[in-house]
PDB file of C-alpha atoms in Angstrom:
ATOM      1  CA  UNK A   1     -66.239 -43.438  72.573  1.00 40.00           C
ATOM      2  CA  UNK A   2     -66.931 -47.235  72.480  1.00 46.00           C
ATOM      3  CA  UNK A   3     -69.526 -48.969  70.094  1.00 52.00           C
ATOM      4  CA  UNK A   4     -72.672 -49.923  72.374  1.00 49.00           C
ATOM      5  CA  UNK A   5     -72.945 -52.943  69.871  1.00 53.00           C
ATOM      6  CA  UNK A   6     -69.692 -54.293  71.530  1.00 55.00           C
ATOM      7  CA  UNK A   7     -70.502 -57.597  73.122  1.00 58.00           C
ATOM      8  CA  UNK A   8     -68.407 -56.723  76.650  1.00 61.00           C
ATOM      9  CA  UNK A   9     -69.993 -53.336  76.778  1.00 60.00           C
ATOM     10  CA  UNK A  10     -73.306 -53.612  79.346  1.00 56.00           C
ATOM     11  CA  UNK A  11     -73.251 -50.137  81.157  1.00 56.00           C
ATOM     12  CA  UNK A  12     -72.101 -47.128  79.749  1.00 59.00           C
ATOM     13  CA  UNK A  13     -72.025 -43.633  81.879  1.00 57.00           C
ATOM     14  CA  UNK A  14     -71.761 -40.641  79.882  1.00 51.00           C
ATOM     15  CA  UNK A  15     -72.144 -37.169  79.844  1.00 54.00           C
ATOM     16  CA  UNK A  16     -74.289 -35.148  76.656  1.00 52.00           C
ATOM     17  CA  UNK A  17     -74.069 -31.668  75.539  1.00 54.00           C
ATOM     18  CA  UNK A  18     -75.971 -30.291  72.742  1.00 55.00           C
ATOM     19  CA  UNK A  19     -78.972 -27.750  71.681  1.00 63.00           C
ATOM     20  CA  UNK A  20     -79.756 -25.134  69.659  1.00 71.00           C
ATOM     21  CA  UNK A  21     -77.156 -22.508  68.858  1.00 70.00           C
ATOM     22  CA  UNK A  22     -76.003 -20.169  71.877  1.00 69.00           C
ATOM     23  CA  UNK A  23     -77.641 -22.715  74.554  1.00 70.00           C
ATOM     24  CA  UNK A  24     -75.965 -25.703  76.422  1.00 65.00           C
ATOM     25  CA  UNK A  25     -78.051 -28.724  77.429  1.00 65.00           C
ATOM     26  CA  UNK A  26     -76.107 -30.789  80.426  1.00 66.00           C
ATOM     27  CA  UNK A  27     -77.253 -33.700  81.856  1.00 62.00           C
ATOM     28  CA  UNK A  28     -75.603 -35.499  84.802  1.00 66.00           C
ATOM     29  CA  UNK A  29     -75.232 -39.038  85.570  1.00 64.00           C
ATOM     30  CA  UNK A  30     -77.071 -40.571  82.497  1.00 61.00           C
ATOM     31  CA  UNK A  31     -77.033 -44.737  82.016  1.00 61.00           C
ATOM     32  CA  UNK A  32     -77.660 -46.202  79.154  1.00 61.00           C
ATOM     33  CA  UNK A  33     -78.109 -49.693  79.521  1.00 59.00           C
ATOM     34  CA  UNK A  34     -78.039 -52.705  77.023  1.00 58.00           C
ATOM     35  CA  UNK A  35     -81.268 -54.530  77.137  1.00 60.00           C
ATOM     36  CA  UNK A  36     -81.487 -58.195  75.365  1.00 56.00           C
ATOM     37  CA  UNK A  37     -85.228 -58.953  75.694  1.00 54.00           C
ATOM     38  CA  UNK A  38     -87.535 -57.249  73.498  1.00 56.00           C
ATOM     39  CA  UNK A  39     -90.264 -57.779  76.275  1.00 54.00           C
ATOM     40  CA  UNK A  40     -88.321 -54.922  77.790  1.00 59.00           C
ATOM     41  CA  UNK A  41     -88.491 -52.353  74.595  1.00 62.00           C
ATOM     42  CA  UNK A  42     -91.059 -50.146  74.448  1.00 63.00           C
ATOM     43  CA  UNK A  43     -94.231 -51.740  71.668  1.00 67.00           C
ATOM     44  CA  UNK A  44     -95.071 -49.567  68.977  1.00 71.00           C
ATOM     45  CA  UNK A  45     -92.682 -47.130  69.758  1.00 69.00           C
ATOM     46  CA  UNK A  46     -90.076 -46.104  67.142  1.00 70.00           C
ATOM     47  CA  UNK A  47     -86.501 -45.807  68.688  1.00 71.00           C
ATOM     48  CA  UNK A  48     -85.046 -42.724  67.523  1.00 70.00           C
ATOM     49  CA  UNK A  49     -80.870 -42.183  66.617  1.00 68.00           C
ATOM     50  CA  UNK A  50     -79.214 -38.789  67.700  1.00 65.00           C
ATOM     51  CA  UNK A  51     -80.631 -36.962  64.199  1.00 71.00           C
ATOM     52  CA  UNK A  52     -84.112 -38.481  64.990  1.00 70.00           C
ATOM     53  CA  UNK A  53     -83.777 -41.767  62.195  1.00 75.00           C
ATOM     54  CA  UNK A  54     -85.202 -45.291  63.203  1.00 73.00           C
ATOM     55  CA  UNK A  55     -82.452 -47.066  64.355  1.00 71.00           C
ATOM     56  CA  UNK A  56     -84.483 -50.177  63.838  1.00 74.00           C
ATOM     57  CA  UNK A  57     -88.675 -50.435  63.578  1.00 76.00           C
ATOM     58  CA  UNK A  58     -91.189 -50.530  66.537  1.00 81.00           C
ATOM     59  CA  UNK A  59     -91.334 -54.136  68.875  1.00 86.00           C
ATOM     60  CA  UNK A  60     -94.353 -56.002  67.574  1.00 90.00           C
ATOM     61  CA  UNK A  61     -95.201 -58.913  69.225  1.00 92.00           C
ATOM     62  CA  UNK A  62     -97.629 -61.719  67.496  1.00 95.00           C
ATOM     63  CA  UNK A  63     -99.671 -64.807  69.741  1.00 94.00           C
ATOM     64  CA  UNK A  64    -101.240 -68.258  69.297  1.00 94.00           C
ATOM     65  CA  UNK A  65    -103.123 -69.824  71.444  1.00 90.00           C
ATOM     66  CA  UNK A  66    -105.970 -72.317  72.090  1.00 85.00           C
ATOM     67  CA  UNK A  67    -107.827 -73.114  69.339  1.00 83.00           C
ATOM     68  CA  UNK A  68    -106.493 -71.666  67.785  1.00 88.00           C
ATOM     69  CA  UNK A  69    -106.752 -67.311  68.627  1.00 91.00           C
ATOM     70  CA  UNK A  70    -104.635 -65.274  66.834  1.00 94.00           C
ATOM     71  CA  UNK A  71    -103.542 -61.890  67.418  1.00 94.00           C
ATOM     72  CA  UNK A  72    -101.760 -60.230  64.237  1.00 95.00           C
ATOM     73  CA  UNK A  73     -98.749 -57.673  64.999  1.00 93.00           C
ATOM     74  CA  UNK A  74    -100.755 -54.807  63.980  1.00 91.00           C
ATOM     75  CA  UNK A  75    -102.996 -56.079  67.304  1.00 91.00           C
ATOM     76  CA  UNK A  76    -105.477 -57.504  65.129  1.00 92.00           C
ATOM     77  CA  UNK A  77    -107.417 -60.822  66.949  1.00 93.00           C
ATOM     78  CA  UNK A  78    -108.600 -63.339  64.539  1.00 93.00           C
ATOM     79  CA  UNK A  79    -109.178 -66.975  64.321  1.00 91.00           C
ATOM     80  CA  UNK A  80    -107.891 -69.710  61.797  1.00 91.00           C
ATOM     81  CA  UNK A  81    -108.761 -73.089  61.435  1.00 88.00           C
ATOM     82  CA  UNK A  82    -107.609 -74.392  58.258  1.00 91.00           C
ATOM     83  CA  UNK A  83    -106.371 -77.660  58.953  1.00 92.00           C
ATOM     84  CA  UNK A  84    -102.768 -78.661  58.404  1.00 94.00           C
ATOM     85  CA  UNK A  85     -99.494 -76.213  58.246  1.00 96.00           C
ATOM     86  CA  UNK A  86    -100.381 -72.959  58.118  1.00 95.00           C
ATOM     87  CA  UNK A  87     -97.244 -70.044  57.956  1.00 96.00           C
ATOM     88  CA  UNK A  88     -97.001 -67.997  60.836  1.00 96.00           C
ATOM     89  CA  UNK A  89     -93.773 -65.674  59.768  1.00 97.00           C
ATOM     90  CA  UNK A  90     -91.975 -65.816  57.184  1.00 96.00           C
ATOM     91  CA  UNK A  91     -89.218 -64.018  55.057  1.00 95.00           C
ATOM     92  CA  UNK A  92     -86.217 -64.566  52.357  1.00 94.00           C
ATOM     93  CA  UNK A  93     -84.312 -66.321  54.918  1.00 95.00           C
ATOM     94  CA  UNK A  94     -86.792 -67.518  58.024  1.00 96.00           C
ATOM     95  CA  UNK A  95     -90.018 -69.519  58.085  1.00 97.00           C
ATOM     96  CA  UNK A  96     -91.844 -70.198  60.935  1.00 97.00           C
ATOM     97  CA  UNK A  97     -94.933 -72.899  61.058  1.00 97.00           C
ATOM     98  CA  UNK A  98     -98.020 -74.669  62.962  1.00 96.00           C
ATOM     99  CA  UNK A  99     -99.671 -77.554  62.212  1.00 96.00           C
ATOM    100  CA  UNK A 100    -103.518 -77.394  63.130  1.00 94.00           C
ATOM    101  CA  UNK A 101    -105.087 -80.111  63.974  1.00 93.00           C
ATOM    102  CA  UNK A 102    -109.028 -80.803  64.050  1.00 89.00           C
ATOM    103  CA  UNK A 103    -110.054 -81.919  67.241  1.00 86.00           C
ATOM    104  CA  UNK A 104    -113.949 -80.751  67.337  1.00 79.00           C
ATOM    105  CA  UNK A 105    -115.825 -80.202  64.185  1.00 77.00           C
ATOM    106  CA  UNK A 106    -114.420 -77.310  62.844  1.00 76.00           C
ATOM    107  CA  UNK A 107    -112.110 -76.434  65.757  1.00 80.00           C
ATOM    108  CA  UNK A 108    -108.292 -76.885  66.325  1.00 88.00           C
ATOM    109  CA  UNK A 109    -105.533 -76.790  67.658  1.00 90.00           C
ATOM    110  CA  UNK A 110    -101.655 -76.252  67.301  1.00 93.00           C
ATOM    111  CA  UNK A 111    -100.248 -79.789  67.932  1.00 94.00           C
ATOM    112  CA  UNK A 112     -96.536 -78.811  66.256  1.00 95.00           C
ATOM    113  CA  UNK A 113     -94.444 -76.210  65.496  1.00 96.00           C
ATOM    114  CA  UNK A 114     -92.002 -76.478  62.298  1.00 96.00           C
ATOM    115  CA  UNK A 115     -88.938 -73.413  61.660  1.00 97.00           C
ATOM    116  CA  UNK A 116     -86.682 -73.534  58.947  1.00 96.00           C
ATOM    117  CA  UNK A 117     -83.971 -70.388  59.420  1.00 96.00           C
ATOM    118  CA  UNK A 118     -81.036 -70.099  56.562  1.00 93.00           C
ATOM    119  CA  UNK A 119     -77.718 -68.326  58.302  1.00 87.00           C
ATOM    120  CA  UNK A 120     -74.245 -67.884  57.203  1.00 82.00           C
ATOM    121  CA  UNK A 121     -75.152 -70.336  54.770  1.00 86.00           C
ATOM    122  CA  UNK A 122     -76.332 -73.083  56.567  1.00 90.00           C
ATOM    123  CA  UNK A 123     -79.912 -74.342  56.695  1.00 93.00           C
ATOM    124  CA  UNK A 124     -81.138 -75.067  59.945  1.00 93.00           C
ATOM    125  CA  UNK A 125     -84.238 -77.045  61.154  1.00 96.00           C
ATOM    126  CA  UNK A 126     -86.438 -77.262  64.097  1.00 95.00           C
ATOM    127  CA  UNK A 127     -89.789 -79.295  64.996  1.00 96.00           C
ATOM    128  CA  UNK A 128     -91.504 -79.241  68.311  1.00 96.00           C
ATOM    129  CA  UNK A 129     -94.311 -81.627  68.570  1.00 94.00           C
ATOM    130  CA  UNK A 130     -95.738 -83.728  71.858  1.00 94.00           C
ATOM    131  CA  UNK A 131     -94.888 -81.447  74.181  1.00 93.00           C
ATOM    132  CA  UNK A 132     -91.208 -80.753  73.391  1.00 94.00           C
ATOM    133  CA  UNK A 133     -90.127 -76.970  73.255  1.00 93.00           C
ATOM    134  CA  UNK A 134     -86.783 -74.756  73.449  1.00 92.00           C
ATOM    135  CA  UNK A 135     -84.609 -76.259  76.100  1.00 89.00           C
ATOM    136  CA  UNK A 136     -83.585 -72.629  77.386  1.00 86.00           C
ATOM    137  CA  UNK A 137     -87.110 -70.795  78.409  1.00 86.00           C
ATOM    138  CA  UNK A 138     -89.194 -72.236  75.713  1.00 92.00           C
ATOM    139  CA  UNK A 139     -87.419 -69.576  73.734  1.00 93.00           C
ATOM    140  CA  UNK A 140     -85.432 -69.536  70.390  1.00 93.00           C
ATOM    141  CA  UNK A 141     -84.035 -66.415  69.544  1.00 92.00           C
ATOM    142  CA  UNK A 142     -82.873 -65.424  65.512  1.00 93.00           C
ATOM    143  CA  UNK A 143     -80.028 -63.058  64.698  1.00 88.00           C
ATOM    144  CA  UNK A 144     -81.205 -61.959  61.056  1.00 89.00           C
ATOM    145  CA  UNK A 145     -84.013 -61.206  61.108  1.00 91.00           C
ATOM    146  CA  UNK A 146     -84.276 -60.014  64.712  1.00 90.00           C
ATOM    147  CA  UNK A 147     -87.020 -62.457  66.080  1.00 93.00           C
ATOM    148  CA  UNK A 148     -87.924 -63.560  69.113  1.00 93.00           C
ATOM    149  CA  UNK A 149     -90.256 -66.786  70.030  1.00 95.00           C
ATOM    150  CA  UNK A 150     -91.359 -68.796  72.550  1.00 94.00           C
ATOM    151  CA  UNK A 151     -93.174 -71.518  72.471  1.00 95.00           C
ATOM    152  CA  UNK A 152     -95.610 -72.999  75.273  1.00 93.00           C
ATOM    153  CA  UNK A 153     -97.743 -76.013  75.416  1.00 92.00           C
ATOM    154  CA  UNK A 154     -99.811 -78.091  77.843  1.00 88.00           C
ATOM    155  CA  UNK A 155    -101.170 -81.520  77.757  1.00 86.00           C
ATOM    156  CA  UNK A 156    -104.883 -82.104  77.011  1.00 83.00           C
ATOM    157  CA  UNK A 157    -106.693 -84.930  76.022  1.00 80.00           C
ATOM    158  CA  UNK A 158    -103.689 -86.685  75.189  1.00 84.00           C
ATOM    159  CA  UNK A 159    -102.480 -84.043  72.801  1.00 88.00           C
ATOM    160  CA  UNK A 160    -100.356 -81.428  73.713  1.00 91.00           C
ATOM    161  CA  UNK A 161    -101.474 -77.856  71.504  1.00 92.00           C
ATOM    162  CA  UNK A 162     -99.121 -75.449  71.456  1.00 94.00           C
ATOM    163  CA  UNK A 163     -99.120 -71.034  72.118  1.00 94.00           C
ATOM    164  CA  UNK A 164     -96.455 -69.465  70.603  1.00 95.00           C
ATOM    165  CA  UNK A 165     -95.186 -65.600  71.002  1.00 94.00           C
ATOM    166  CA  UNK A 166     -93.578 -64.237  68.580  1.00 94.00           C
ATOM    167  CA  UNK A 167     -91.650 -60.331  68.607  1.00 92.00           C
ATOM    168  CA  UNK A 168     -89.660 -58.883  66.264  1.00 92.00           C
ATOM    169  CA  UNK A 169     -89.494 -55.355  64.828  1.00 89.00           C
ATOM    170  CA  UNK A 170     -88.943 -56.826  61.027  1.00 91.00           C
ATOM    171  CA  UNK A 171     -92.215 -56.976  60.064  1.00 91.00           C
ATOM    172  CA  UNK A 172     -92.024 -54.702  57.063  1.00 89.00           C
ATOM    173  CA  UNK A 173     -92.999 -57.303  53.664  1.00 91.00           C
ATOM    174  CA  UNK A 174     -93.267 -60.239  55.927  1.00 95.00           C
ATOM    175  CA  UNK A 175     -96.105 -63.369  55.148  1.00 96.00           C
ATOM    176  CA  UNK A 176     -98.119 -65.621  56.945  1.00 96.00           C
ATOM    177  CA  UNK A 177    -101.092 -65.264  59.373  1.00 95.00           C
ATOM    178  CA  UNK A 178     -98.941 -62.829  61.966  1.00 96.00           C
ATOM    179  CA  UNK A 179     -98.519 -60.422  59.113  1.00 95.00           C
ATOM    180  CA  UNK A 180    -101.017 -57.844  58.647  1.00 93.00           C
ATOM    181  CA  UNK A 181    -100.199 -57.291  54.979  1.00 90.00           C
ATOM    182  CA  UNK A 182    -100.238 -60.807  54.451  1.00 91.00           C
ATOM    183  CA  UNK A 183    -104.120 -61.094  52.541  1.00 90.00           C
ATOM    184  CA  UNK A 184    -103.700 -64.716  51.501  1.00 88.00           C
ATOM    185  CA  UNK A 185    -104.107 -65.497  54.705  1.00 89.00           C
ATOM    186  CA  UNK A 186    -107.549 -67.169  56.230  1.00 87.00           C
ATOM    187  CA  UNK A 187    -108.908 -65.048  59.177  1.00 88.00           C
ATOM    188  CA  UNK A 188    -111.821 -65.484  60.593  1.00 87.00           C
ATOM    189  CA  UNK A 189    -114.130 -63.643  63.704  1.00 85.00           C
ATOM    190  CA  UNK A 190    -113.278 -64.882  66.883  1.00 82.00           C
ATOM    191  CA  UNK A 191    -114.969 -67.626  68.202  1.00 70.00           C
ATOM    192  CA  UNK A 192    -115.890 -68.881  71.559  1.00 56.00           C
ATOM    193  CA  UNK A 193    -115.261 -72.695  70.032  1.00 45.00           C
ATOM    194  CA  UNK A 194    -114.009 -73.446  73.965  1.00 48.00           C
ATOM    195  CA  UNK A 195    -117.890 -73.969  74.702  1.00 43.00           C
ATOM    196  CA  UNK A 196    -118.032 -77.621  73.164  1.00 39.00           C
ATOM    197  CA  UNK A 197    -115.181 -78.914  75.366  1.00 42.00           C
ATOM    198  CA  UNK A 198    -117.926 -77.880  78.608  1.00 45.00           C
ATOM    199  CA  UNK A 199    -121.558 -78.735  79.695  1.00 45.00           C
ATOM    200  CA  UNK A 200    -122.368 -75.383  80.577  1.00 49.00           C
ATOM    201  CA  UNK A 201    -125.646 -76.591  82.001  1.00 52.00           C
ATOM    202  CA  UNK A 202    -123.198 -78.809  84.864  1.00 58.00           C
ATOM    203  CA  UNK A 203    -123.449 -76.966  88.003  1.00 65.00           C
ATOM    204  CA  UNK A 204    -120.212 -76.415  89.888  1.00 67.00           C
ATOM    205  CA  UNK A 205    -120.684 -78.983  92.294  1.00 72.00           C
ATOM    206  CA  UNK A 206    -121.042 -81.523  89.690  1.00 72.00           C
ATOM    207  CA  UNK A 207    -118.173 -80.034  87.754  1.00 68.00           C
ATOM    208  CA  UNK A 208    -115.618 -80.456  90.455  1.00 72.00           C
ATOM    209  CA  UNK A 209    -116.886 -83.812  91.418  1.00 75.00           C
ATOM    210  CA  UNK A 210    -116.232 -85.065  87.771  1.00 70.00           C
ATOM    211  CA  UNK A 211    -112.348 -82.979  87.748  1.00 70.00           C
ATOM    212  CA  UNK A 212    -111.728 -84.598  90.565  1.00 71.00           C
ATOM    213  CA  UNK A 213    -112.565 -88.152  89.535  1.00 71.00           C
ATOM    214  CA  UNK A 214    -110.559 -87.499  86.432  1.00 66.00           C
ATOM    215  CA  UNK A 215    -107.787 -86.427  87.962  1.00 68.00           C
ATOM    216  CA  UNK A 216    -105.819 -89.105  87.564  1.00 65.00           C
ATOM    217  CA  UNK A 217    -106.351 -89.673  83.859  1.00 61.00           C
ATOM    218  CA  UNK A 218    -105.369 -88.250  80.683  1.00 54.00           C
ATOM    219  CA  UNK A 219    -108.558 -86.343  80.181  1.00 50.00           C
ATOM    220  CA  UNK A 220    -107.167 -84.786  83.759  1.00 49.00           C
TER     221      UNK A 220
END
């Protein structure tokens, strides 16, 4: 008879009956168990409440990475890269960022990522750039709305670019380039743009001679 939404509630055996009229429906032994990481919750599934409502929308999850590759929360890959900051997510009171930089001609990468969040009335403010991220598992985590992200990056050519993943089930009139409905948004076909960081004519003999001469080096 307790709220699940109570904080010191984390297992909870019950019993159910129910049915159609005239007929009894038991089951035995059922958990239901609290689960905190949307990587757990079904993805594109609606969860249903007992008179078959959306408690809240399907888990869609939205990624960055390299230089950069997008894929949209309707699953949609794309590229962008329009130099500068460009707005991943974004709604009345959260706005997340990346800054692209251009490294190659026309390619980029993710070198920082900005988030501005407004809760309770307070503003908050967040920048990762060369190579800092969330101190608890790259991972930031927002009350309202319900979003998830973590944020990855690895050192390369003295730059760190960042990969970001991103799940929430408020996705409904959101902006920016993770938001299908979102049209002001640049997109472009996906690229293979990783081809002008490699001689592709260098056999693999060569190859490893020249990582392992590196190694010790930035470009390593």
């Amino acid at each position: 008879e307790r709220l699940l939404s109570e904080a010191n509630i984390d297992l909870v055996l019950f019993n159910f009956l129910g049915g159609p009229p005239n007929t009894v429906l038991k089951l035995d032994n059922t958990v239901a168990q609290r689960i905190d990481d949307y990587a757990d919750l079904p993805g594109g599934v609606p969860i249903l409440g007992l008179e078959g409502d959306p408690l809240v929308g399907a888990i869609k999850a939205c990624s960055m990475i390299g230089d950069p590759h997008y894929v949209s929360f309707g699953g949609v890959p794309f590229d962008n890269h329009e130099p500068g900051w460009n707005t991943l997510y974004e709604t009345a009171k959260l706005k997340i960022e990346v800054h692209h930089l251009l490294v190659i001609g026309e390619m980029s990468v993710a070198d920082a990522v900005r988030i501005n969040y407004e809760y309770d009335g307070k503003r908050l403010y967040y920048e990762f750039k060369d190579g800092a991220v969330p101190l608890i598992d790259s991972t930031l985590t927002f009350p309202d709305p319900a979003v998830r992200i973590t944020i990855g990056t690895l050192q390369w050519r003295k730059m760190w670019p960042y990969s970001i993943y991103l799940s929430t089930y408020e996705v409904s009139g959101c902006g920016g380039l993770c938001c299908d409905g979102d049209f002001t948004q640049v997109r472009q076909n996906v690229t293979e743009t990783e081809d002008l960081l490699c001689d592709t004519a260098m056999s693999i003999k060569d190859a490893e001679a020249l990582c392992y001469k590196s190694r010790d080096t930035d470009f390593f």
